[in-house]
Coordinates of C-alpha atoms and ligand atoms in Angstrom, one line a residue:
X939 CA -9.6 -15.9 4.6
X940 CA -9.6 -19.5 3.8
X941 CA -9.7 -19.0 0.2
X942 CA -6.2 -19.1 -0.9
X943 CA -5.8 -22.7 -1.6
X944 CA -9.2 -23.2 -2.7
X945 CA -8.8 -21.6 -6.0
X946 CA -10.5 -23.7 -8.5
X947 CA -8.6 -26.0 -10.6
X948 CA -11.3 -25.2 -13.0
X949 CA -13.5 -27.5 -14.9
X950 CA -11.2 -30.2 -15.8
X951 CA -11.6 -33.1 -18.0
X952 CA -9.4 -36.0 -18.4
X953 CA -8.1 -35.7 -21.9
X954 CA -7.9 -38.9 -23.8
X955 CA -4.2 -38.7 -23.9
X956 CA -4.0 -38.2 -20.2
X957 CA -4.2 -41.3 -18.2
X958 CA -2.5 -40.9 -15.0
X959 CA -1.7 -43.7 -12.8
X960 CA -0.5 -42.9 -9.4
X961 CA -0.1 -39.2 -9.3
X962 CA 2.0 -37.9 -6.5
X963 CA 1.0 -35.0 -4.3
X964 CA 3.6 -32.6 -3.2
X965 CA 4.3 -30.1 -0.4
X966 CA 7.2 -28.5 1.4
X967 CA 8.1 -31.8 3.0
X968 CA 7.4 -34.0 0.0
X969 CA 9.0 -32.9 -3.1
X970 CA 8.1 -34.4 -6.5
X971 CA 10.1 -37.3 -7.9
X972 CA 12.4 -36.9 -10.8
X973 CA 10.1 -38.3 -13.5
X974 CA 7.3 -35.9 -12.6
X975 CA 9.4 -33.1 -11.1
X976 CA 7.0 -30.2 -11.2
X977 CA 4.6 -29.4 -8.2
X978 CA 1.6 -27.5 -9.5
X979 CA -0.2 -24.7 -7.8
X980 CA -2.6 -27.4 -6.5
X981 CA 0.1 -29.6 -5.0
X982 CA 0.3 -32.4 -7.6
X983 CA 3.4 -33.6 -9.5
X984 CA 3.6 -33.7 -13.3
X985 CA 5.3 -32.5 -16.4
X986 CA 4.3 -30.1 -19.1
X987 CA 1.8 -27.5 -17.9
X988 CA 2.6 -28.5 -14.3
X989 CA 5.9 -26.8 -14.9
X990 CA 4.5 -23.5 -16.0
X991 CA 2.8 -20.8 -14.0
X992 CA 1.9 -22.0 -10.5
X993 CA 4.8 -24.5 -10.4
X994 CA 6.2 -24.2 -6.9
X995 CA 10.0 -24.6 -6.9
X996 CA 10.1 -25.3 -3.2
X997 CA 8.0 -28.4 -3.6
X998 CA 9.4 -29.6 -6.9
X999 CA 12.1 -32.1 -7.5
X1000 CA 14.7 -29.4 -7.7
X1001 CA 14.9 -25.7 -8.0
X1002 CA 15.3 -25.9 -11.8
X1003 CA 12.3 -28.1 -12.3
X1004 CA 9.8 -25.4 -12.9
X1005 CA 10.2 -23.5 -16.2
X1006 CA 11.3 -19.8 -15.9
X1007 CA 8.2 -17.6 -15.9
X1008 CA 7.5 -14.7 -18.3
X1009 CA 8.5 -11.2 -16.9
X1010 CA 6.1 -8.4 -16.3
X1011 CA 4.7 -6.5 -19.3
X1012 CA 2.2 -3.7 -18.8
X1013 CA -1.0 -4.8 -20.6
X1014 CA -4.6 -3.8 -20.8
X1015 CA -7.2 -6.5 -21.4
X1016 CA -10.5 -5.2 -22.8
X1017 CA -12.3 -8.4 -21.8
X1018 CA -14.9 -7.9 -24.5
X1019 CA -14.3 -11.3 -26.2
X1020 CA -12.4 -14.5 -25.5
X1021 CA -9.5 -13.3 -27.6
X1022 CA -6.2 -13.8 -25.8
X1023 CA -7.7 -16.4 -23.4
X1024 CA -6.2 -19.9 -24.0
X1025 CA -7.2 -23.1 -22.4
X1026 CA -4.5 -24.6 -20.2
X1027 CA -4.3 -27.6 -22.5
X1028 CA -3.1 -25.4 -25.3
X1029 CA -0.5 -23.2 -23.6
X1030 CA 3.2 -24.0 -23.5
X1031 CA 4.6 -20.8 -22.0
X1032 CA 4.7 -18.3 -24.8
X1033 CA 3.3 -15.2 -23.2
X1034 CA 3.4 -13.3 -26.5
X1035 CA 0.7 -15.6 -27.8
X1036 CA -1.9 -15.3 -25.0
X1037 CA -3.0 -13.0 -22.2
X1038 CA -4.7 -15.5 -20.0
X1039 CA -4.6 -19.3 -19.4
X1040 CA -8.0 -20.6 -18.5
X1041 CA -9.5 -23.6 -16.7
X1042 CA -13.2 -23.9 -16.8
X1043 CA -15.7 -22.1 -18.8
X1044 CA -15.2 -18.4 -19.7
X1045 CA -18.0 -17.0 -22.0
X1046 CA -18.1 -13.8 -24.0
X1047 CA -21.3 -12.0 -23.4
X1048 CA -22.4 -8.5 -24.2
X1049 CA -18.8 -7.1 -24.5
X1050 CA -17.7 -8.7 -21.3
X1051 CA -16.3 -12.0 -20.2
X1052 CA -18.3 -14.1 -17.8
X1053 CA -16.5 -16.6 -15.6
X1054 CA -19.1 -19.3 -15.2
X1055 CA -19.8 -22.1 -12.7
X1056 CA -22.3 -24.6 -14.1
X1057 CA -24.1 -27.0 -11.8
X1058 CA -21.7 -29.0 -9.7
X1059 CA -18.7 -27.8 -11.5
X1060 CA -15.7 -26.2 -9.9
X1061 CA -16.0 -22.9 -11.6
X1062 CA -13.5 -21.1 -13.8
X1063 CA -10.1 -19.5 -13.3
X1064 CA -8.1 -17.3 -15.6
X1065 CA -4.4 -16.5 -14.8
X1066 CA -2.3 -14.0 -16.7
X1067 CA 0.6 -15.4 -18.7
X1068 CA 2.9 -12.6 -17.5
X1069 CA 4.0 -12.2 -14.0
X1070 CA 3.9 -9.1 -12.0
X1071 CA 6.8 -8.2 -9.7
X1072 CA 5.2 -5.3 -7.9
X1073 CA 2.9 -2.9 -9.9
X1074 CA -0.7 -1.8 -10.1
X1075 CA -3.5 -4.0 -11.3
X1076 CA -7.1 -3.0 -11.8
X1077 CA -10.3 -4.8 -12.8
X1078 CA -13.8 -3.7 -13.4
X1079 CA -16.1 -6.5 -12.4
X1080 CA -19.5 -7.5 -11.1
X1081 CA -19.3 -10.4 -8.6
X1082 CA -21.3 -13.6 -8.6
X1083 CA -24.0 -14.1 -5.9
X1084 CA -25.5 -16.9 -3.9
X1085 CA -24.5 -18.9 -0.9
X1086 CA -21.2 -20.7 -1.2
X1087 CA -20.3 -18.9 -4.5
X1088 CA -17.1 -16.9 -4.3
X1089 CA -15.5 -14.5 -6.8
X1090 CA -11.8 -13.7 -6.5
X1091 CA -9.4 -11.1 -8.0
X1092 CA -6.0 -11.9 -6.7
X1093 CA -2.2 -11.8 -7.2
X1094 CA -0.6 -15.2 -6.5
X1095 CA 3.0 -16.1 -6.9
X1096 CA 4.5 -19.6 -7.5
X1097 CA 5.6 -19.7 -3.9
X1098 CA 2.2 -18.6 -2.7
X1099 CA 2.7 -15.0 -1.9
X1100 CA -0.7 -13.6 -2.4
X1101 CA -2.7 -10.3 -2.4
X1102 CA -6.5 -10.7 -2.6
X1103 CA -9.9 -9.3 -3.2
X1104 CA -12.6 -11.9 -2.5
X1105 CA -16.3 -11.7 -2.6
X1106 CA -18.7 -14.1 -0.8
X1107 CA -22.0 -14.4 -2.6
X1108 CA -24.1 -13.8 0.5
X1109 CA -22.2 -10.6 1.4
X1110 CA -22.7 -8.4 -1.6
X1111 CA -21.7 -5.2 0.3
X1112 CA -18.3 -6.4 1.4
X1113 CA -15.0 -6.8 -0.4
X1114 CA -12.7 -8.9 1.7
X1115 CA -9.0 -8.1 1.3
X1116 CA -6.2 -10.3 2.4
X1117 CA -2.5 -11.0 1.9
X1118 CA -0.2 -13.9 2.5
X1119 CA 3.5 -14.5 2.6
X1120 CA 4.4 -17.9 1.1
X1121 CA 1.0 -19.3 1.9
X1122 CA 1.4 -19.0 5.7
X1123 CA -2.0 -18.6 7.2
X1124 CA -2.5 -15.7 9.4
X1125 CA -6.1 -15.1 10.3
X1126 CA -5.3 -11.5 11.3
X1127 CA -4.5 -10.4 7.8
X1128 CA -8.1 -10.2 6.5
X1129 CA -9.9 -6.9 6.4
X1130 CA -13.1 -5.7 4.8
X1131 CA -14.1 -2.8 2.6
X1132 CA -17.7 -1.8 2.5
X1133 CA -19.3 -0.8 -0.8
X1134 CA -22.5 -0.9 -2.7
X1135 CA -23.9 -4.2 -4.1
X1136 CA -21.1 -6.0 -5.9
X1137 CA -23.3 -8.2 -8.0
X1138 CA -25.5 -5.4 -9.4
X1139 CA -22.9 -2.7 -9.7
X1140 CA -19.7 -2.3 -11.6
X1141 CA -16.8 -1.4 -9.3
X1142 CA -13.2 -0.9 -10.2
X1143 CA -11.0 -2.9 -7.8
X1144 CA -7.3 -2.0 -7.7
X1145 CA -4.2 -3.3 -6.0
X1146 CA -1.1 -1.1 -5.8
X1147 CA 1.8 -3.2 -4.7
X1148 CA 5.2 -1.8 -4.1
X1149 CA 8.2 -3.2 -2.2
X1150 CA 7.0 -1.2 0.8
X1151 CA 3.3 -1.0 0.7
X1152 CA 0.1 -2.6 -0.6
X1153 CA -2.9 -0.4 -1.1
X1154 CA -6.4 -1.7 -2.0
X1155 CA -8.6 0.8 -3.7
X1156 CA -12.2 0.6 -4.8
X1157 CA -13.4 3.1 -7.4
X1158 CA -10.3 5.0 -6.9
X1159 CA -10.8 5.4 -3.2
X1160 CA -8.3 3.9 -0.8
X1161 CA -9.9 1.1 1.2
X1162 CA -6.9 -0.4 3.0
X1163 CA -3.2 0.0 3.2
X1164 CA -0.6 -2.5 4.5
X1165 CA 3.0 -1.5 5.0
X1166 CA 5.9 -3.9 4.8
X1167 CA 7.3 -2.3 7.9
X1168 CA 4.3 -3.7 9.8
X1169 CA 5.1 -7.3 8.8
X1170 CA 8.4 -8.0 10.4
X1171 CA 8.6 -11.6 11.7
X1172 CA 11.2 -11.5 14.4
X1173 CA 11.2 -15.2 15.0
X1174 CA 12.0 -16.0 11.4
X1175 CA 13.9 -12.8 10.8
X1176 CA 12.0 -11.9 7.6
X1177 CA 9.2 -9.7 6.3
X1178 CA 6.0 -11.7 6.0
X1179 CA 5.1 -9.6 3.1
X1180 CA 4.3 -10.6 -0.5
X1181 CA 7.4 -10.1 -2.6
X1182 CA 7.7 -12.5 -5.5
X1183 CA 6.5 -12.3 -9.1
X1184 CA 2.8 -13.2 -9.2
X1185 CA 0.2 -13.9 -11.8
X1186 CA -3.1 -12.0 -11.7
X1187 CA -5.9 -14.6 -11.2
X1188 CA -9.6 -14.1 -11.5
X1189 CA -12.0 -16.8 -10.6
X1190 CA -15.4 -18.1 -9.5
X1191 CA -15.3 -21.1 -7.3
X1192 CA -17.6 -23.2 -5.1
X1193 CA -16.5 -22.4 -1.6
X1194 CA -19.7 -23.9 -0.4
X1195 CA -19.3 -27.2 -2.3
X1196 CA -20.1 -30.1 0.0
X1197 CA -16.7 -31.6 -0.5
X1198 CA -15.1 -28.6 1.3
X1199 CA -14.3 -28.4 5.0
X1200 CA -17.0 -27.1 7.2
X1201 CA -15.1 -23.9 8.0
X1202 CA -14.7 -23.1 4.4
X1203 CA -18.4 -23.7 3.6
X1204 CA -19.3 -21.5 6.5
X1205 CA -16.9 -18.7 5.4
X1206 CA -18.4 -18.9 1.9
X1207 CA -21.9 -18.3 3.1
X1208 CA -23.1 -21.9 3.4
X1209 CA -23.8 -24.7 1.0
X1210 CA -24.4 -24.0 -2.7
X1211 CA -27.9 -24.3 -4.1
X1212 CA -27.3 -26.0 -7.4
X1213 CA -30.9 -26.2 -8.3
X1214 CA -33.2 -23.5 -7.2
X1215 CA -31.2 -20.4 -7.1
X1216 CA -32.3 -17.9 -9.7
X1217 CA -29.0 -18.1 -11.5
X1218 CA -29.4 -21.8 -11.7
X1219 CA -32.7 -21.4 -13.4
X1220 CA -31.5 -18.6 -15.7
X1221 CA -29.0 -18.5 -17.2
X1222 CA -28.3 -22.0 -15.7
X1223 CA -24.9 -21.2 -14.1
X1224 CA -23.4 -18.9 -11.5
X1225 CA -21.2 -16.2 -13.0
X1226 CA -19.0 -13.2 -12.4
X1227 CA -18.8 -10.5 -15.0
X1228 CA -15.5 -8.9 -16.0
X1229 CA -14.8 -5.7 -17.9
X1230 CA -11.5 -4.1 -18.5
X1231 CA -8.5 -5.4 -16.6
X1232 CA -5.0 -3.8 -16.6
X1233 CA -1.5 -4.4 -15.4
X1234 CA 1.0 -1.7 -14.9
X1235 CA 4.5 -3.0 -14.1
X1236 CA 6.6 -1.5 -11.3
X1237 CA 9.6 -1.1 -13.6
X1238 CA 12.2 -0.6 -11.0
X1239 CA 15.8 0.2 -12.1
X1240 CA 17.3 -2.4 -9.9
X1241 CA 15.9 -5.4 -8.1
X1242 CA 13.5 -6.0 -6.6
X1243 CA 10.7 -5.1 -9.0
X1244 CA 12.5 -5.1 -12.4
X1245 CA 11.3 -6.6 -15.7
X1246 CA 14.4 -6.1 -17.9
X1247 CA 14.9 -9.7 -19.0
X1248 CA 12.7 -12.4 -20.5
X1249 CA 11.9 -14.4 -17.4
X1250 CA 12.0 -14.7 -13.7
X1251 CA 13.2 -17.7 -11.7
X1252 CA 14.4 -18.4 -8.2
X1253 CA 18.0 -19.1 -7.3
X1254 CA 17.3 -20.2 -3.8
X1255 CA 14.2 -21.9 -2.3
X1256 CA 14.1 -19.3 0.5
X1257 CA 12.0 -17.6 -2.3
X1258 CA 12.3 -14.1 -0.8
X1259 CA 12.6 -11.0 -3.0
X1260 CA 16.4 -11.2 -3.1
X1261 CA 16.4 -14.8 -4.6
X1262 CA 14.4 -13.8 -7.7
X1263 CA 16.5 -13.6 -10.9
X1264 CA 15.3 -11.4 -13.7
X1265 CA 17.2 -12.9 -16.7
X1266 CA 17.0 -14.3 -20.2
X1267 CA 16.1 -17.9 -19.9
X1268 CA 13.5 -19.2 -22.3
X1269 CA 10.0 -19.7 -20.9
X1270 CA 8.5 -21.9 -23.6
X1271 CA 8.3 -25.7 -23.3
X1272 CA 9.0 -27.9 -26.4
X1273 CA 5.9 -30.0 -25.6
X1274 CA 3.7 -31.2 -22.9
X1275 CA 6.3 -33.6 -21.9
X1276 CA 9.0 -31.0 -21.2
X1277 CA 10.0 -29.6 -17.8
X1278 CA 12.3 -26.9 -16.6
X1279 CA 15.0 -29.6 -16.5
X1280 CA 14.5 -30.5 -20.2
X1281 CA 12.7 -27.6 -21.9
X1282 CA 12.9 -29.2 -25.4
X1283 CA 11.7 -32.6 -24.5
X1284 CA 9.2 -33.9 -27.1
X1285 CA 9.7 -30.9 -29.3
X1286 CA 8.0 -31.4 -32.7
X1287 CA 7.9 -35.1 -32.1
X1288 CA 4.6 -36.7 -31.9
X1289 CA 3.6 -36.2 -28.3
X1290 CA 1.7 -39.4 -28.2
X1291 CA 4.9 -41.4 -28.5
X1292 CA 5.8 -42.0 -25.0
X1293 CA 5.3 -41.3 -21.3
X1294 CA 1.6 -41.6 -21.8
X1295 CA 0.9 -42.1 -18.1
X1296 CA 2.4 -38.9 -17.0
X1297 CA 0.3 -36.0 -15.8
X1298 CA 0.8 -33.1 -18.2
X1299 CA -2.0 -30.7 -17.6
X1300 CA -3.0 -29.8 -14.1
X1301 CA -6.7 -30.6 -13.7
X1302 CA -6.9 -31.8 -17.2
X1303 CA -8.1 -29.8 -20.1
X1304 CA -11.5 -28.4 -20.3
X1305 CA -13.6 -29.8 -23.0
X1306 CA -16.0 -27.0 -22.3
X1307 CA -14.0 -24.3 -23.8
X1308 CA -14.6 -24.9 -27.4
X1309 CA -18.2 -25.4 -27.2
X1310 CA -18.6 -22.8 -24.7
X1311 CA -17.3 -20.1 -26.9
X1312 CA -19.7 -21.4 -29.5
X1313 CA -22.5 -20.9 -27.0
X1314 CA -21.5 -17.3 -26.7
X1315 CA -23.2 -15.9 -29.6
X1316 CA -24.2 -12.7 -28.1
X1317 CA -27.0 -12.1 -30.4
X1318 CA -28.9 -15.3 -30.4
X1319 CA -30.6 -15.3 -27.2
X1320 CA -33.1 -15.1 -24.7
X1321 CA -35.6 -16.4 -27.0
X1322 CA -37.5 -18.4 -24.5
X1323 CA -38.5 -17.9 -20.9
X1324 CA -39.2 -14.2 -20.6
X1325 CA -40.5 -14.9 -17.2
X1326 CA -37.1 -15.1 -15.7
X1327 CA -35.7 -12.1 -17.2
X1328 CA -36.1 -9.9 -14.3
X1329 CA -33.7 -7.1 -13.8
X1330 CA -32.2 -8.3 -10.7
X1331 CA -30.0 -10.3 -12.7
X1332 CA -28.3 -7.1 -13.4
X1333 CA -27.3 -7.2 -16.9
X1334 CA -24.3 -9.5 -17.2
X1335 CA -25.1 -13.0 -17.6
X1336 CA -28.4 -12.8 -15.9
X1337 CA -30.1 -12.4 -19.2
X1338 CA -27.8 -14.7 -20.9
X1339 CA -29.4 -16.8 -23.4
X1340 CA -31.0 -20.0 -22.3
X1341 CA -29.6 -21.5 -25.4
X1342 CA -26.2 -20.3 -24.5
X1343 CA -26.4 -21.7 -21.1
X1344 CA -27.7 -25.0 -22.0
X1345 CA -24.9 -25.3 -24.4
X1346 CA -22.4 -24.6 -21.8
X1347 CA -23.9 -26.7 -19.1
X1348 CA -24.0 -29.6 -21.5
X1349 CA -20.4 -29.4 -22.2
X1350 CA -19.7 -29.1 -18.6
X1351 CA -21.5 -32.2 -17.7
X1352 CA -19.4 -34.0 -20.1
X1353 CA -16.4 -32.7 -18.4
X1354 CA -17.9 -33.0 -15.0
X1355 CA -17.3 -35.5 -12.4
X1356 CA -19.7 -37.9 -13.8
X1357 CA -22.7 -35.9 -14.1
X1358 CA -24.1 -34.8 -10.9
X1359 CA -21.7 -36.4 -8.6
X1360 CA -19.7 -33.5 -7.4
X1361 CA -18.8 -35.1 -4.2
X1362 CA -17.4 -38.2 -2.8
X1363 CA -16.6 -39.8 -6.1
X1364 CA -14.7 -36.8 -7.3
X1365 CA -13.0 -36.1 -4.1
X1366 CA -10.0 -38.4 -4.2
X1367 CA -7.7 -38.8 -1.3
X1368 CA -7.6 -35.8 0.9
X1369 CA -4.4 -35.4 2.7
X1370 CA -1.2 -33.8 2.2
X1371 CA -0.2 -32.7 5.6
X1372 CA -0.3 -29.1 4.8
X1373 CA -2.6 -26.6 6.4
X1374 CA -6.1 -27.9 6.0
X1375 CA -6.9 -25.0 3.7
X1376 CA -4.3 -26.0 1.3
X1377 CA -5.1 -29.6 1.2
X1378 CA -8.3 -29.3 -0.6
X1379 CA -7.2 -27.9 -3.8
X1380 CA -4.5 -30.4 -4.0
X1381 CA -6.5 -33.4 -3.0
X1382 CA -9.3 -32.5 -5.3
X1383 CA -6.9 -32.3 -8.1
X1384 CA -5.7 -35.8 -7.2
X1385 CA -9.2 -36.9 -7.4
X1386 CA -9.8 -35.3 -10.7
X1387 CA -6.8 -36.8 -12.3
X1388 CA -7.0 -40.2 -10.7
X1389 CA -10.6 -40.7 -11.5
X1390 CA -10.7 -39.1 -14.8
X1391 CA -13.1 -36.8 -13.4
X1392 CA -13.2 -33.2 -12.9
X1393 CA -13.7 -31.2 -9.9
X1394 CA -11.8 -29.8 -7.2
X1395 CA -11.6 -28.3 -3.8
Ligands
NAG694 C1 -15.7 -9.3 6.9 O1 -17.1 -9.4 6.7 C2 -17.7 -10.7 7.0 C3 -19.1 -10.7 6.7 O2 -19.6 -9.6 6.0 C4 -17.4 -11.1 8.4 O3 -17.9 -12.4 8.6 C5 -15.9 -11.1 8.7 O4 -15.7 -11.4 10.0 C6 -15.4 -9.7 8.4 N1 -14.0 -9.7 8.5 C7 -13.3 -8.8 9.2 C8 -11.9 -8.9 9.3 O5 -13.9 -7.9 9.8
NAG695 C1 14.2 -8.5 0.3 O1 14.5 -9.7 1.1 C2 15.6 -9.4 2.0 C3 15.9 -10.8 2.6 O2 14.7 -11.3 3.2 C4 15.2 -8.4 3.0 O3 16.3 -8.1 3.8 C5 14.8 -7.1 2.2 O4 14.4 -6.2 3.2 C6 13.7 -7.4 1.3 N1 13.4 -6.2 0.5 C7 12.2 -5.9 0.2 C8 12.0 -4.7 -0.6 O5 11.2 -6.7 0.5
NAG696 C1 -33.9 -10.4 -24.7 O1 -35.1 -10.2 -25.4 C2 -35.6 -8.9 -25.2 C3 -36.9 -8.8 -25.9 O2 -36.8 -9.3 -27.1 C4 -34.6 -7.9 -25.7 O3 -35.0 -6.6 -25.5 C5 -33.3 -8.1 -25.0 O4 -32.3 -7.2 -25.4 C6 -32.8 -9.5 -25.2 N1 -31.7 -9.8 -24.4 C7 -30.6 -10.4 -24.9 C8 -29.6 -10.7 -23.9 O5 -30.6 -10.8 -26.0

């Protein structure tokens, strides 16, 4: 339930070229200023990557501030390597060049991709480069485990329509489902599906989303259905039903981090054990394991739900289905200084030339990525420590090499909020006046950027 705004910003690191002075936060009542016009998914103003997927036009300087977003394209991701996964610091909006944009530390392991959460990090999030305007998405996955550790498989639009599967690491026989319209919290929308141990077993999770109905299926069996007709909001004269183009996001994040609100920590199964949990001992990080993921677009003949053009954008901040345009505007920024208002800014110039105090990459880039993929080497491995290779780690990363894990945790401590201080110091100012749940992501990001640290929530 609380999760929606707690999506991890990912392991972030302040790139050398990214020195942000007073970064502004943004929400519905506080739009971004003209020089940093784009309001990121986490509620912070910036340019460049802030203007790509997740940029909320309702909270940005103007409705054109966010770049148009790539339309739906049916794709299957084998998730047997890191191919197609690009760090947020390297993506300018060309969906033909990448499948996922990542923040944090994805690792290839045994023909799967692990999303990892090293000690005191904020975990890892991958978001598709394409947007889905109704359709069917599926993922084979094994969740993470442990108190406070949350795995998510969701659809999230730039205006915060959302359809979720979430898994709390102490409730391994429950898949929590939920949906939101424009980020409006409604505690009645959550519902559970029971299933066998989600950490040990592969399950296929599926969301079928049409203009009239959402169906959640596990292993091909219907677990829940929600009809649009059940969501009429008489007071506001609208359907409180997800209806705008959304990115598929998969993540592992620290719901139980001690910087979170009590209610969140409780929902997440309690505080995280960063030291003695079996996964901390071996492989040295929490992880969720992903196999094949697919997207099948809805392909309507007429709106809503088309994907005939190049990109989607909104022509009105009401941000309902009838304000989505499916058209031919370009989606690719000229540089990390560009915005929807000036898509070519900085193109092929040397980026370092100006504006060096403007936030360009939400949460910063992850230094972990490069070295992490190096740490992947499937073959070299569990040389040491046979004692901990018990089978309860269920395949996946459980057996993952100690060498691999130390590689990745090293890199994460570089990028981490000053080794070991995932808390106050990283936590920045914490208020943006929105619902409490949504404040955290935003404020954490402020903390990250302002302190040159990394963290979130
Ligand atoms: C879902 O399950 C969790 C624990 O397994 C429980 O705390 C929560 O109340 C349940 N939600 C609903 C809507 O039943
Ligand atoms: C699209 O939005 C309009 C305006 O809110 C509404 O009347 C219509 O029913 C919506 N259609 C769908 C399929 O959601
Ligand atoms: C770990 O070592 C054992 C014994 O050598 C081997 O059977 C197993 O496949 C190895 N696991 C990995 C992940 O390399």
